[in-house]
Each structure stands twice: as structure tokens, then as C-alpha cells.
Coordinates of C-alpha atoms in Angstrom, one line a residue:
Chain A
X1 CA -38.1 -17.2 -51.4
X2 CA -39.7 -20.6 -49.6
X3 CA -37.0 -22.6 -50.9
X4 CA -34.6 -20.2 -49.6
X5 CA -36.4 -20.5 -46.2
X6 CA -36.1 -24.1 -46.8
X7 CA -32.3 -24.0 -47.8
X8 CA -31.5 -22.3 -44.0
X9 CA -33.5 -23.8 -41.9
X10 CA -32.3 -27.1 -43.5
X11 CA -28.7 -25.8 -43.1
X12 CA -29.3 -24.6 -39.4
X13 CA -30.5 -28.0 -38.4
X14 CA -27.3 -29.9 -39.7
X15 CA -25.0 -27.2 -38.1
X16 CA -26.4 -27.7 -35.3
X17 CA -26.8 -31.3 -35.2
X18 CA -23.0 -31.4 -36.0
X19 CA -22.7 -29.1 -32.8
X20 CA -24.3 -31.5 -30.9
X21 CA -22.8 -34.2 -31.4
X22 CA -18.6 -33.9 -31.3
X23 CA -17.3 -31.0 -32.7
X24 CA -18.0 -28.1 -30.1
X25 CA -14.7 -26.3 -30.1
X26 CA -13.0 -26.9 -26.7
X27 CA -12.5 -23.4 -26.6
X28 CA -14.8 -20.0 -26.8
X29 CA -13.9 -16.4 -26.5
X30 CA -15.8 -14.3 -24.1
X31 CA -15.7 -10.7 -23.4
X32 CA -17.4 -8.9 -20.7
X33 CA -18.2 -4.8 -21.4
X34 CA -19.4 -2.4 -18.9
X35 CA -22.2 0.2 -20.1
X36 CA -22.0 2.9 -17.3
X37 CA -25.1 4.8 -16.4
X38 CA -26.6 7.5 -14.7
X39 CA -30.2 8.2 -14.6
X40 CA -30.4 5.3 -17.1
X41 CA -28.2 7.3 -19.9
X42 CA -24.8 6.3 -20.6
X43 CA -22.8 8.0 -18.1
X44 CA -20.2 11.1 -20.1
X45 CA -17.6 12.8 -18.1
X46 CA -18.0 17.1 -17.5
X47 CA -21.1 16.8 -18.6
X48 CA -23.8 19.0 -16.5
X49 CA -26.6 16.5 -17.9
X50 CA -27.1 14.6 -14.8
X51 CA -28.5 14.4 -11.4
X52 CA -27.9 12.6 -8.4
X53 CA -31.0 10.7 -7.1
X54 CA -31.3 12.8 -4.0
X55 CA -32.4 15.6 -7.0
X56 CA -28.7 17.7 -7.6
X57 CA -27.8 18.4 -10.7
X58 CA -24.5 17.0 -10.9
X59 CA -21.3 17.2 -13.4
X60 CA -19.3 13.6 -13.0
X61 CA -15.6 13.9 -13.4
X62 CA -14.1 10.6 -13.0
X63 CA -15.5 6.9 -12.4
X64 CA -13.4 4.3 -11.6
X65 CA -14.6 0.5 -10.1
X66 CA -11.8 -2.7 -9.8
X67 CA -13.6 -5.6 -11.0
X68 CA -12.0 -8.8 -9.4
X69 CA -11.5 -12.9 -9.6
X70 CA -14.5 -13.0 -12.6
X71 CA -15.8 -16.7 -12.8
X72 CA -17.8 -18.0 -15.1
X73 CA -20.5 -20.8 -13.8
X74 CA -22.6 -23.8 -15.5
X75 CA -24.4 -24.2 -12.3
X76 CA -26.0 -28.2 -14.4
X77 CA -23.2 -29.3 -14.5
X78 CA -20.7 -27.8 -12.0
X79 CA -18.1 -26.6 -14.8
X80 CA -16.5 -22.8 -13.2
X81 CA -14.0 -20.9 -15.4
X82 CA -12.0 -18.4 -12.8
X83 CA -9.6 -16.1 -14.6
X84 CA -6.6 -16.6 -13.3
X85 CA -4.9 -13.0 -11.8
X86 CA -8.3 -11.2 -12.2
X87 CA -7.8 -7.6 -11.2
X88 CA -9.5 -5.0 -14.2
X89 CA -9.4 -1.4 -13.6
X90 CA -12.4 -0.3 -15.6
X91 CA -12.6 3.2 -16.5
X92 CA -15.2 5.0 -17.8
X93 CA -12.8 7.0 -20.1
X94 CA -10.5 4.2 -21.1
X95 CA -11.3 0.9 -20.0
X96 CA -14.7 -0.7 -20.0
X97 CA -14.4 -4.0 -21.0
X98 CA -12.8 -7.7 -19.5
X99 CA -11.5 -9.5 -22.2
X100 CA -11.1 -13.6 -20.7
X101 CA -9.6 -14.8 -24.0
X102 CA -10.5 -18.0 -24.8
X103 CA -12.2 -19.9 -22.0
X104 CA -12.8 -24.0 -21.7
X105 CA -16.6 -24.2 -23.9
X106 CA -19.9 -24.4 -21.4
X107 CA -23.0 -23.1 -21.3
X108 CA -22.8 -20.9 -18.7
X109 CA -25.7 -19.7 -16.8
X110 CA -23.6 -17.7 -14.1
X111 CA -21.3 -15.0 -14.1
X112 CA -19.4 -14.4 -10.6
X113 CA -17.3 -11.3 -10.1
X114 CA -16.6 -8.8 -7.0
X115 CA -16.3 -5.6 -6.5
X116 CA -13.1 -4.6 -5.3
X117 CA -10.2 -6.3 -4.7
X118 CA -9.6 -9.1 -2.3
X119 CA -7.7 -9.2 1.2
X120 CA -4.8 -10.7 -0.1
X121 CA -4.1 -8.1 -3.0
X122 CA -5.6 -5.2 -0.8
X123 CA -2.3 -5.5 1.5
X124 CA 0.8 -4.3 -0.8
X125 CA 0.8 -1.9 -3.7
X126 CA 3.8 -2.7 -4.9
X127 CA 2.2 -4.6 -7.7
X128 CA 1.4 -4.6 -11.6
X129 CA -0.8 -4.8 -13.8
X130 CA -4.4 -3.3 -13.0
X131 CA -2.5 -3.1 -9.8
X132 CA 0.2 -0.9 -10.4
X133 CA 0.1 2.2 -8.2
X134 CA 0.6 5.0 -11.1
X135 CA -3.4 4.4 -11.6
X136 CA -4.0 6.8 -8.6
X137 CA -6.5 3.8 -7.3
X138 CA -3.7 3.0 -4.7
X139 CA -3.8 4.3 -1.3
X140 CA -0.3 5.2 0.1
X141 CA -1.4 6.4 3.6
X142 CA -3.2 3.2 4.2
X143 CA -1.8 0.4 2.0
X144 CA -4.7 -0.8 -0.5
X145 CA -6.9 0.2 -3.1
X146 CA -9.5 2.4 -3.7
X147 CA -12.4 -0.1 -4.8
X148 CA -14.9 2.4 -6.2
X149 CA -13.9 5.9 -7.1
X150 CA -16.5 8.7 -8.0
X151 CA -15.5 12.2 -8.0
X152 CA -17.9 16.0 -9.3
X153 CA -19.6 18.5 -8.4
X154 CA -23.3 19.0 -7.5
X155 CA -25.6 22.0 -6.8
X156 CA -26.3 22.0 -3.4
X157 CA -29.6 21.8 -2.0
X158 CA -30.0 24.8 0.6
X159 CA -26.7 26.6 -0.2
X160 CA -27.5 26.4 -4.3
X161 CA -23.9 26.6 -4.4
X162 CA -21.6 23.7 -6.8
X163 CA -20.0 21.5 -4.5
X164 CA -17.6 19.2 -4.5
X165 CA -18.6 15.6 -4.1
X166 CA -15.7 12.8 -3.7
X167 CA -16.4 9.5 -2.7
X168 CA -13.1 6.7 -2.5
X169 CA -14.5 3.3 -1.4
X170 CA -12.1 1.0 -0.1
X171 CA -11.2 -1.2 2.9
X172 CA -12.0 -5.0 2.9
X173 CA -15.0 -5.1 4.3
X174 CA -16.7 -3.4 1.1
X175 CA -14.7 -6.1 -0.8
X176 CA -18.0 -6.9 -2.5
X177 CA -18.8 -10.8 -4.2
X178 CA -22.0 -10.8 -7.0
X179 CA -23.2 -13.8 -8.6
X180 CA -26.0 -13.2 -12.0
X181 CA -27.7 -15.6 -13.8
X182 CA -26.9 -14.8 -18.0
X183 CA -28.8 -16.5 -20.8
X184 CA -28.2 -16.8 -24.3
X185 CA -24.2 -18.8 -23.7
X186 CA -23.3 -21.6 -25.8
X187 CA -20.7 -23.8 -25.1
X188 CA -18.2 -23.1 -28.1
X189 CA -19.9 -19.6 -29.6
X190 CA -18.1 -16.4 -29.2
X191 CA -19.6 -14.7 -26.0
X192 CA -20.2 -11.6 -25.0
X193 CA -21.8 -10.4 -21.5
X194 CA -22.9 -7.4 -21.2
X195 CA -23.3 -5.6 -17.8
X196 CA -24.6 -3.0 -16.5
X197 CA -23.1 -0.4 -13.9
X198 CA -25.7 2.4 -12.7
X199 CA -23.9 5.4 -10.4
X200 CA -27.8 6.0 -9.2
X201 CA -27.0 3.1 -6.9
X202 CA -24.3 3.9 -5.1
X203 CA -26.4 6.7 -3.3
X204 CA -30.1 3.6 -2.8
X205 CA -30.7 0.6 -1.8
X206 CA -30.9 0.1 1.7
X207 CA -28.5 3.0 2.2
X208 CA -30.8 6.5 0.7
X209 CA -27.8 9.0 0.5
X210 CA -29.2 13.1 -0.1
X211 CA -26.2 14.3 -0.4
X212 CA -27.3 18.1 0.3
X213 CA -27.6 16.7 4.0
X214 CA -24.4 14.8 4.4
X215 CA -21.8 16.2 7.3
X216 CA -18.6 16.0 4.0
X217 CA -19.1 15.2 1.0
X218 CA -15.8 13.9 0.7
X219 CA -15.8 10.4 1.8
X220 CA -13.1 8.1 2.1
X221 CA -13.4 5.8 5.1
X222 CA -15.5 5.6 8.0
X223 CA -18.8 4.7 8.7
X224 CA -20.4 6.6 5.4
X225 CA -18.0 4.6 3.5
X226 CA -19.7 1.4 4.5
X227 CA -22.7 2.2 3.7
X228 CA -22.0 3.1 0.1
X229 CA -20.6 0.0 0.1
X230 CA -23.1 -1.7 1.5
X231 CA -25.6 0.1 -1.6
X232 CA -23.2 -1.3 -4.5
X233 CA -22.8 -4.7 -3.3
X234 CA -26.9 -4.9 -4.8
X235 CA -27.9 -3.8 -8.1
X236 CA -25.3 -1.0 -8.5
X237 CA -23.2 -3.9 -11.5
X238 CA -25.8 -6.0 -13.0
X239 CA -26.1 -7.9 -16.0
X240 CA -28.4 -5.9 -18.3
Chain B
X1 CA 17.9 -52.2 -25.0
X2 CA 14.7 -50.4 -23.8
X3 CA 16.2 -50.0 -20.7
X4 CA 19.6 -48.6 -21.9
X5 CA 17.2 -46.2 -23.8
X6 CA 15.7 -45.0 -20.4
X7 CA 19.2 -44.5 -19.1
X8 CA 20.5 -42.7 -21.7
X9 CA 17.0 -41.2 -22.3
X10 CA 17.1 -39.5 -18.7
X11 CA 21.0 -38.9 -18.1
X12 CA 20.0 -36.5 -21.5
X13 CA 17.7 -34.9 -19.7
X14 CA 19.1 -34.3 -16.4
X15 CA 22.0 -32.8 -18.1
X16 CA 19.6 -30.3 -19.6
X17 CA 18.0 -29.8 -16.3
X18 CA 21.7 -29.2 -14.7
X19 CA 22.8 -26.7 -17.3
X20 CA 19.9 -24.8 -17.3
X21 CA 20.2 -24.2 -13.8
X22 CA 23.8 -23.7 -13.8
X23 CA 22.5 -20.6 -16.9
X24 CA 19.6 -19.7 -13.7
X25 CA 22.3 -19.8 -11.6
X26 CA 24.6 -17.0 -13.3
X27 CA 21.9 -14.5 -13.9
X28 CA 20.0 -14.4 -10.3
X29 CA 20.8 -12.0 -8.1
X30 CA 23.1 -12.9 -5.2
X31 CA 20.6 -13.3 -1.7
X32 CA 21.9 -11.7 0.9
X33 CA 21.0 -11.8 4.8
X34 CA 22.9 -9.1 7.1
X35 CA 24.2 -9.7 10.5
X36 CA 22.5 -9.0 13.1
X37 CA 23.5 -8.4 17.1
X38 CA 22.2 -10.0 19.7
X39 CA 21.6 -7.0 21.3
X40 CA 18.4 -6.2 18.9
X41 CA 17.0 -8.6 20.8
X42 CA 15.4 -9.9 17.3
X43 CA 15.5 -13.8 16.1
X44 CA 15.2 -13.4 12.4
X45 CA 15.2 -10.7 10.0
X46 CA 11.5 -10.1 8.1
X47 CA 10.9 -9.7 5.0
X48 CA 8.6 -10.0 2.6
X49 CA 8.6 -13.8 0.6
X50 CA 8.0 -11.1 -2.8
X51 CA 11.1 -9.4 -2.6
X52 CA 14.2 -10.8 -0.8
X53 CA 17.2 -9.0 -0.4
X54 CA 19.9 -9.2 -2.6
X55 CA 23.2 -8.0 -3.3
X56 CA 21.9 -6.3 -6.7
X57 CA 18.7 -5.0 -5.6
X58 CA 20.5 -3.1 -2.8
X59 CA 22.9 -1.5 -4.8
X60 CA 19.9 -0.2 -7.4
X61 CA 17.7 0.6 -3.8
X62 CA 20.9 2.9 -2.8
X63 CA 21.1 4.3 -6.4
X64 CA 17.0 5.4 -6.3
X65 CA 16.9 6.4 -3.4
X66 CA 19.6 9.1 -3.3
X67 CA 18.7 10.0 -6.9
X68 CA 17.2 13.2 -6.8
X69 CA 15.8 13.0 -11.0
X70 CA 13.1 10.4 -9.3
X71 CA 10.6 13.7 -8.0
X72 CA 8.9 16.3 -10.3
X73 CA 11.7 19.2 -9.9
X74 CA 14.8 17.0 -10.3
X75 CA 16.1 18.7 -6.7
X76 CA 14.5 16.3 -4.5
X77 CA 15.6 12.6 -3.7
X78 CA 14.1 10.2 -0.6
X79 CA 18.1 11.4 1.2
X80 CA 16.4 14.8 1.3
X81 CA 14.4 14.5 3.7
X82 CA 16.4 11.1 5.0
X83 CA 19.9 12.4 5.6
X84 CA 22.0 9.9 6.3
X85 CA 24.8 12.2 8.7
X86 CA 21.2 12.5 10.3
X87 CA 20.6 9.3 11.1
X88 CA 18.3 9.7 7.5
X89 CA 16.0 12.0 9.3
X90 CA 16.2 16.0 8.4
X91 CA 16.5 18.0 12.2
X92 CA 13.5 19.7 11.4
X93 CA 10.0 19.6 12.9
X94 CA 7.8 19.6 9.7
X95 CA 10.5 19.7 6.9
X96 CA 9.7 21.9 3.8
X97 CA 11.9 20.7 1.3
X98 CA 9.4 18.8 -0.9
X99 CA 8.2 19.7 -4.6
X100 CA 6.1 22.2 -3.1
X101 CA 7.7 23.8 -0.6
X102 CA 5.3 23.7 1.8
X103 CA 5.8 22.3 5.1
X104 CA 4.9 18.7 5.4
X105 CA 2.2 17.7 8.6
X106 CA 4.1 14.6 9.8
X107 CA 7.8 14.8 11.2
X108 CA 10.4 13.4 9.1
X109 CA 10.8 10.2 11.2
X110 CA 14.6 8.8 11.5
X111 CA 15.0 5.5 8.9
X112 CA 16.8 2.3 10.8
X113 CA 15.8 -0.4 11.7
X114 CA 12.6 -0.7 9.5
X115 CA 12.7 -5.2 9.1
X116 CA 11.7 -5.2 12.7
X117 CA 9.2 -2.9 11.7
X118 CA 6.1 -5.5 11.2
X119 CA 3.6 -3.5 13.0
X120 CA 2.7 -1.0 10.4
X121 CA 5.3 1.8 9.4
X122 CA 4.5 5.5 9.2
X123 CA 3.6 7.1 12.5
X124 CA 0.1 6.2 12.4
X125 CA 1.0 2.6 11.1
X126 CA -0.8 2.8 8.1
X127 CA 1.4 1.8 5.6
X128 CA 1.7 -2.5 5.3
X129 CA 5.6 -2.8 4.6
X130 CA 8.3 -0.9 3.3
X131 CA 7.4 -1.8 -0.5
X132 CA 3.8 0.0 -0.2
X133 CA 4.8 3.1 1.9
X134 CA 7.3 4.2 -1.2
X135 CA 4.8 5.1 -3.3
X136 CA 4.0 7.9 -0.7
X137 CA 6.6 10.0 0.0
X138 CA 7.5 9.6 -3.8
X139 CA 4.1 10.5 -5.0
X140 CA 3.1 13.5 -2.5
X141 CA 3.1 16.8 -4.2
X142 CA 4.7 18.1 -0.4
X143 CA 7.5 15.3 -1.2
X144 CA 9.0 14.4 -4.8
X145 CA 5.4 14.9 -6.2
X146 CA 6.4 12.4 -8.8
X147 CA 4.0 10.8 -11.7
X148 CA 5.0 6.7 -11.6
X149 CA 4.5 6.8 -15.1
X150 CA 7.1 9.4 -15.4
X151 CA 9.6 8.2 -13.4
X152 CA 9.4 4.6 -15.1
X153 CA 10.1 6.1 -18.3
X154 CA 13.0 8.2 -17.0
X155 CA 14.7 4.6 -15.6
X156 CA 13.8 3.6 -18.9
X157 CA 15.6 5.9 -20.8
X158 CA 18.8 6.3 -18.8
X159 CA 21.6 4.6 -19.4
X160 CA 22.8 2.9 -16.1
X161 CA 19.4 2.1 -14.7
X162 CA 17.7 -0.8 -17.3
X163 CA 21.4 -2.7 -16.9
X164 CA 20.7 -2.4 -12.9
X165 CA 17.2 -3.5 -13.3
X166 CA 17.9 -6.1 -14.8
X167 CA 20.6 -7.5 -12.6
X168 CA 18.0 -7.2 -9.3
X169 CA 15.1 -8.2 -11.0
X170 CA 15.8 -10.5 -14.2
X171 CA 14.0 -9.6 -17.9
X172 CA 11.2 -7.4 -17.0
X173 CA 10.3 -3.9 -18.2
X174 CA 10.9 -1.7 -15.0
X175 CA 7.4 -1.0 -13.0
X176 CA 6.9 0.7 -10.4
X177 CA 6.6 -2.3 -7.9
X178 CA 10.3 -2.7 -9.2
X179 CA 11.1 0.2 -7.9
X180 CA 9.7 0.7 -4.8
X181 CA 10.8 -3.0 -4.3
X182 CA 14.7 -2.2 -4.9
X183 CA 14.4 1.4 -2.2
X184 CA 13.1 -1.2 0.1
X185 CA 15.9 -3.6 -0.1
X186 CA 18.5 -0.8 0.5
X187 CA 15.7 0.7 3.1
X188 CA 15.9 -3.1 4.8
X189 CA 20.4 -2.7 5.1
X190 CA 20.4 0.5 7.5
X191 CA 20.4 -1.7 10.6
X192 CA 21.8 0.8 13.9
X193 CA 23.0 -2.0 15.9
X194 CA 27.3 -0.6 17.1
X195 CA 25.7 2.1 19.9
X196 CA 28.4 1.9 23.1
X197 CA 25.1 0.6 24.3
X198 CA 25.6 -2.3 22.4
X199 CA 29.4 -2.6 22.8
X200 CA 28.6 -2.6 26.6
X201 CA 26.6 -4.8 26.5
X202 CA 28.8 -7.4 24.3
X203 CA 31.2 -6.8 26.6
X204 CA 33.5 -5.0 25.0
X205 CA 33.4 -1.6 26.7
X206 CA 31.8 -0.4 30.1
X207 CA 29.8 2.3 30.8
X208 CA 30.3 5.1 33.6
X209 CA 28.8 4.7 36.3
X210 CA 26.5 7.7 35.4
X211 CA 25.7 6.1 32.2
X212 CA 25.3 3.6 34.1
X213 CA 23.0 5.5 36.9
X214 CA 20.7 6.6 33.4
X215 CA 20.0 3.2 32.6
X216 CA 18.4 1.7 35.6
X217 CA 16.3 5.5 35.2
X218 CA 15.6 3.9 31.5
X219 CA 14.4 0.6 32.8
X220 CA 12.2 1.9 35.4
X221 CA 10.5 4.5 33.3
X222 CA 11.2 4.0 29.7
X223 CA 11.6 0.5 28.8
X224 CA 7.8 -0.8 28.9
X225 CA 7.4 1.3 25.8
X226 CA 10.8 1.9 24.4
X227 CA 11.5 -1.8 25.0
X228 CA 15.0 -2.3 25.3
X229 CA 16.7 -4.1 21.8
X230 CA 14.6 -1.9 19.0
X231 CA 14.4 0.0 22.2
X232 CA 10.7 0.7 20.7
X233 CA 7.8 -2.0 21.6
X234 CA 6.4 -1.5 18.0
X235 CA 2.9 -0.4 18.7
X236 CA 0.6 2.9 19.7
X237 CA -0.1 4.8 22.0
X238 CA -1.3 8.1 23.1
X239 CA 1.0 9.9 25.3
X240 CA -1.1 13.0 26.1
X241 CA 0.1 14.9 23.6
X242 CA -3.6 17.0 22.6
X243 CA -7.0 17.0 23.8
X244 CA -8.7 17.1 21.0
X245 CA -8.4 15.9 17.7
X246 CA -9.5 18.6 14.4
X247 CA -10.2 15.9 11.6
X248 CA -11.1 18.0 8.2
X249 CA -11.6 15.5 5.4
X250 CA -9.8 16.4 2.8
X251 CA -6.8 15.6 5.4
X252 CA -8.2 12.2 5.4
X253 CA -7.8 12.3 9.7
X254 CA -4.7 13.2 9.7
X255 CA -5.3 14.4 13.3
X256 CA -6.2 11.1 14.7
X257 CA -2.9 9.0 14.5
X258 CA -3.7 5.6 14.5
X259 CA -7.7 5.8 15.1
X260 CA -7.7 7.1 10.8
X261 CA -6.2 3.9 10.2
X262 CA -7.6 1.5 12.9
X263 CA -11.1 3.0 13.6
X264 CA -10.5 1.8 17.2
X265 CA -11.5 4.8 19.6
X266 CA -8.9 3.2 21.7
X267 CA -5.8 4.5 18.9
X268 CA -7.6 8.1 19.0
X269 CA -4.1 10.2 18.8
X270 CA -2.1 7.6 18.7
X271 CA 1.6 7.1 17.7
X272 CA 3.9 4.7 17.0
X273 CA 6.4 4.3 19.4
X274 CA 10.0 5.9 18.2
X275 CA 12.9 4.1 18.6
X276 CA 15.3 5.8 21.4
X277 CA 18.0 4.4 19.0
X278 CA 20.2 7.6 18.4
X279 CA 17.8 9.9 19.9
X280 CA 20.4 11.8 21.1
X281 CA 20.6 12.9 16.9
X282 CA 17.5 13.5 15.9
X283 CA 15.9 15.9 17.0
X284 CA 13.4 17.1 16.8
X285 CA 10.6 14.9 18.4
X286 CA 7.2 13.6 18.5
X287 CA 5.4 12.9 14.9
X288 CA 4.8 16.5 14.6
X289 CA 8.1 17.6 15.7
X290 CA 6.5 19.8 18.4
X291 CA 9.4 19.3 21.1
X292 CA 13.1 20.9 19.8
X293 CA 15.0 19.3 22.5
X294 CA 15.2 16.1 24.7
X295 CA 14.9 18.4 27.7
X296 CA 11.1 19.5 26.2
X297 CA 10.2 15.7 26.0
X298 CA 10.8 15.5 29.4
X299 CA 8.6 18.4 30.7
X300 CA 6.3 16.9 28.8
X301 CA 5.8 13.3 30.4
X302 CA 7.0 14.8 33.8
X303 CA 3.5 18.1 33.4
X304 CA 2.2 18.1 29.8
X305 CA 0.5 15.6 29.9
X306 CA -3.4 16.0 28.5
X307 CA -5.3 13.8 30.7
X308 CA -7.8 12.2 27.8
X309 CA -9.8 9.7 27.1
X310 CA -7.0 7.1 25.2
X311 CA -4.4 8.2 27.2
X312 CA -1.9 5.0 27.2
X313 CA -2.7 3.9 31.2
X314 CA 1.0 4.2 32.1
X315 CA 1.1 8.3 31.7
X316 CA -2.1 9.0 33.6
X317 CA 0.1 10.0 36.5
X318 CA 3.6 11.1 34.5
X319 CA 6.6 10.4 34.9
X320 CA 8.7 12.9 37.5
X321 CA 12.7 12.8 37.4
X322 CA 15.1 14.7 39.2
X323 CA 17.4 17.2 37.7
X324 CA 20.1 14.9 38.5
X325 CA 17.6 11.3 37.2
X326 CA 17.7 13.4 34.0
X327 CA 21.2 14.1 33.3
X328 CA 21.9 10.3 34.4
X329 CA 19.1 8.9 31.5
X330 CA 20.5 11.2 29.1
X331 CA 23.8 10.0 29.6
X332 CA 22.9 7.0 29.1
X333 CA 20.5 8.3 25.7
X334 CA 23.9 9.4 24.3
X335 CA 25.2 5.9 24.3
X336 CA 22.2 4.6 21.8
X337 CA 24.6 7.1 19.2
X338 CA 25.6 4.3 16.5
X339 CA 28.7 6.5 15.0
X340 CA 29.5 3.4 13.3
X341 CA 25.7 3.3 12.0
X342 CA 26.2 6.7 10.5
X343 CA 29.9 6.9 8.9
X344 CA 28.7 3.2 7.0
X345 CA 26.0 4.7 5.5
X346 CA 27.4 8.7 5.2
X347 CA 27.5 9.6 1.2
X348 CA 30.7 8.6 -0.2
X349 CA 31.7 11.2 -2.6

């Protein structure tokens, strides 16, 4: 047993010393996965087991958002990998990951991404890939994309009735860029970065929203939408 | 020796490049630019870099424009509400020709001189360009109610469309973006610039004395917003139609006019100035078609204006015209009807 341990140790040392020289592969496979959560649990659509931060029972029906312009940064060397044509629709039903494929090897220690799509991509909707307007995320009466979409039903605190909640948040002022430290990524080794998306955060910091007290629970623009934009700028998507 | 080799090499390289270019030329679509009358008073033909007008694109776009199979029930095409014989409008205040049969909430606007509508399309200017606009009528449940994936499937399996798409856009899978681009190209070729007014400006015909009198009434009373040339300033104004603007959340600010796009209080109840070209064949009038006749429109400007916070300053006192002046103005407006445009784009068959 002891012998075995030493063998493993010797192998590891041998292996890493090789790596430390010049045998780090030039490219490494990298992927990002998202865990969509509410109340600290995995988000499940059409399940009635959730509550909103303001206390109302809530059944989520649709939850989708754009993550764009993803970059990995090595803050020590200044190396930055920026994914080209980087627009990803994260859909809680079908697509909960971003495959960056083979990227230049580096000890990346930061990730930068944006919620929504940048002003240039948001100015037109005749686009392909994840920006194809077939996804229900393009506005046709006001050219541009919904950045974050949440639809569901909650039990109203006063009327006790099931009430629709529709959040379609877009517009350029709600394009938010986030930089987070990441750890454990080693040049040349396959990397999986896990991000957690907390639906709760749409209703929390800095603008606490009590849905039962809102003048309208259909929010598709205007001041209230911008306040939700402020909320998702921090804490909504973060490193697990 | 080595020089000779380099020379030889570059000759070979050159001939390769040339043949590649020839190949590309023979298969790439033919760029076209429409002829523009100086009477439109424009300096160029604006179009997005990503979607320049080509012969092949326009042919495809025209076929798509008139194809009811794009709609959910196979019965509604773009041309259902944009009929060529009435300058691509539908003659109804709020048409109910869509898949659901529900009346629309906006009047179907005529379609012409769209390339110059660079301040936004739709009555409130919400669409940045035609390429983005088209997905509205294609997918709205009260219009063509299409599922974009269904359209792509239909077109991909059709016997003619795949070839037409390849000719227009090259060897790529049919996608919603290209459907919209082709329709946009066709729409940009709808140019109305051959009315009696245009012929008069080009000194090819004379206006009658009553038409001339109407022209000066137009210049004095209407031309600040309906600017000569395109006969619109392409801007947005509140022309005193309403005093308040209901805002049911599910309609996303529909009755607020331009405000729903700009969130600028000055734009509350403001809509884009429509062109006066073809005005006499494109009744009813206003964004909701509330006025059936041009007389009703003139009555509104004379005595119907609702003074409100965002009213266009030039309309504070209304526009008062004598009966005689009205008749003259209407005579002039008739010179803006473009029969050549109508017959050029009439459905042939």
C-alpha cells in the first residue's frame, strides 16, 4: 500500500515536472455550465414548490436569458481569450451550457461575460444562431432582444389568486457586464466552469420587489424593468 | 534562376486568384441600384451593408411577399394587407384579414419609399430597419401568425425556393434572417416618384391653376411636417388626436405612440408623419384609420385638435382653410397619386 502511494506520488511529480517544462498543450478544452436555481434549489419549470423572495408561492413557466461576449482572463499575464461571435441563449429547458471548445492554454483566473446582448447586436433581429428570432426572445415591435425572460404564476398575497408574472427585460441600459474570479483552472487541462444563476436575485438587491405590491406584474420595459436590470447586474449569475 | 522561379510562382498564383474570382463573380448575386428621381429630394439610396439590393434578392423577396403559404393558415400574405393597387395598403381602418380574424390595433400603412425611412419603421418607429420589422407581421397572431421554424421548413422543402435562396444569398441553409432580408430588398424597390407632381417638377407637364393654388396652400400649411420630396419629415408628432392614452400592460404601451419606444414625455401620443404621396388612394387615415376621408382629416386640423401636453406646437391653433382653399388643396393632393407606380407593381396574372 505504501509502495503504491509512493508510486503514485512519483508519477505525479514526474508528470507535473514534464508539464512545467514545455509540454503544456497549446490548447485546452473549456466549457461553462449554468445551474439555474430558486430558493437554493434547482429550478424546475411548472413545479409549484417555489416561493418568491417576497414570500408568494411561485410556479415558474419559462426562464431564459442571454449570456454574451464571454472572456477568460489570466490577470497575471494579461492574456485574455475573447470568444468570437459570443451570443448564448441559456434556456432552462434545453441549453444550460456554453462549449467554448479549444481555447489557448493559460492559467485563467477571471471570467467576464455580459447578461443580454451588446448595443450593436441588439439593433437588429435578422440574425442567426442563438440570435435567430425564432426563439421567442426577439421583440418585433421594438427591434431588439429580451435579455432576461421569466414567466410564471404566483399566489397574490392579498387576493390569494393565482396571478401571472411576466418579466421581459431588455434595452441597452440593461446590458450588464460581470467579472468574477475563478480558481482551479490549469493551463492545458480541460476546464469546466460552473456558474450559478439565482432567480431570487431578480427581486432582491439593490431593489427589493414585492410582486404582490407592484402596480403591474407584466414588466416589459420602463423604470421597473430597469430596476430589475440593476438587480441582475450583481449576484444573479456568479461562480458557484 | 531563383528570380525566374518566383516569377513563375507568382504567375501561377495570379492565374489561380483570377479564376477563383471569376468563379465567385459568376455565382454571386447581381447588385442593383434603382433610379431615383430628383423630385424625391434625396441624395442616396440608404440600405444596410449586410443586405444590399440584388436582382436575385428582389425576385425572391417578391415571391415571398405574395406567398400566403408563409402564414399559419396558408391564406394570408404580406400583400393581403399591403395591396399593390392601393399603394400597398388595405383600405380598412383596422384590418381583420389576419389569421385570427381579430382587427389589428394599427392601420396598415402604405408601402413605398421605405429605403428613406431611416428614423424607424412602424407608426411609432419601433423597428430599426425593414430586416427587423418583417418578423412582426410574419409572427403576430392577428397577422400571419407564422412560426419561423415552420416557414423555414416549408421553404426548404419547396421545389423552387431553395434555388432562389441560393441565387440570392449563396449556398447556406435557409434561415429566418434571409427570409426577412429578401422581403426587405423587394420592399425597398417600391419607389413612388412618377406622379403628376413629379412630372410637373421635371417640367414635363403643367399643373392647372387650381392645382397650383393648392400647392401654395400645401406649402403654407402642411409642408413643415409633410416636407416636399418624400412629403414627410420622417419625424414623430402628436397631432392632437387624443387627450389621454390608456396603457393596458399586455399591449405594451401601444396607445402611447412614440413614447413606448423613446420613453420621452414629448413623444406621448406621437406618431410618424405619413407621406402625402398617394394620399388620395390610401384612405382611411391616421395610425388607427379613424378618419375615413380627407375631409375628415382637414376637419380635424381645423377644429378637432385636442390640446394636450405633447401636442406639436405648430398645431396649437389648428389649420383653418376656406372651402375654396380646401378644394384647391385636395386638387393638389390628387397630383401626388402615382399611377405609374401602381401599374408597375400590380400583380401580373
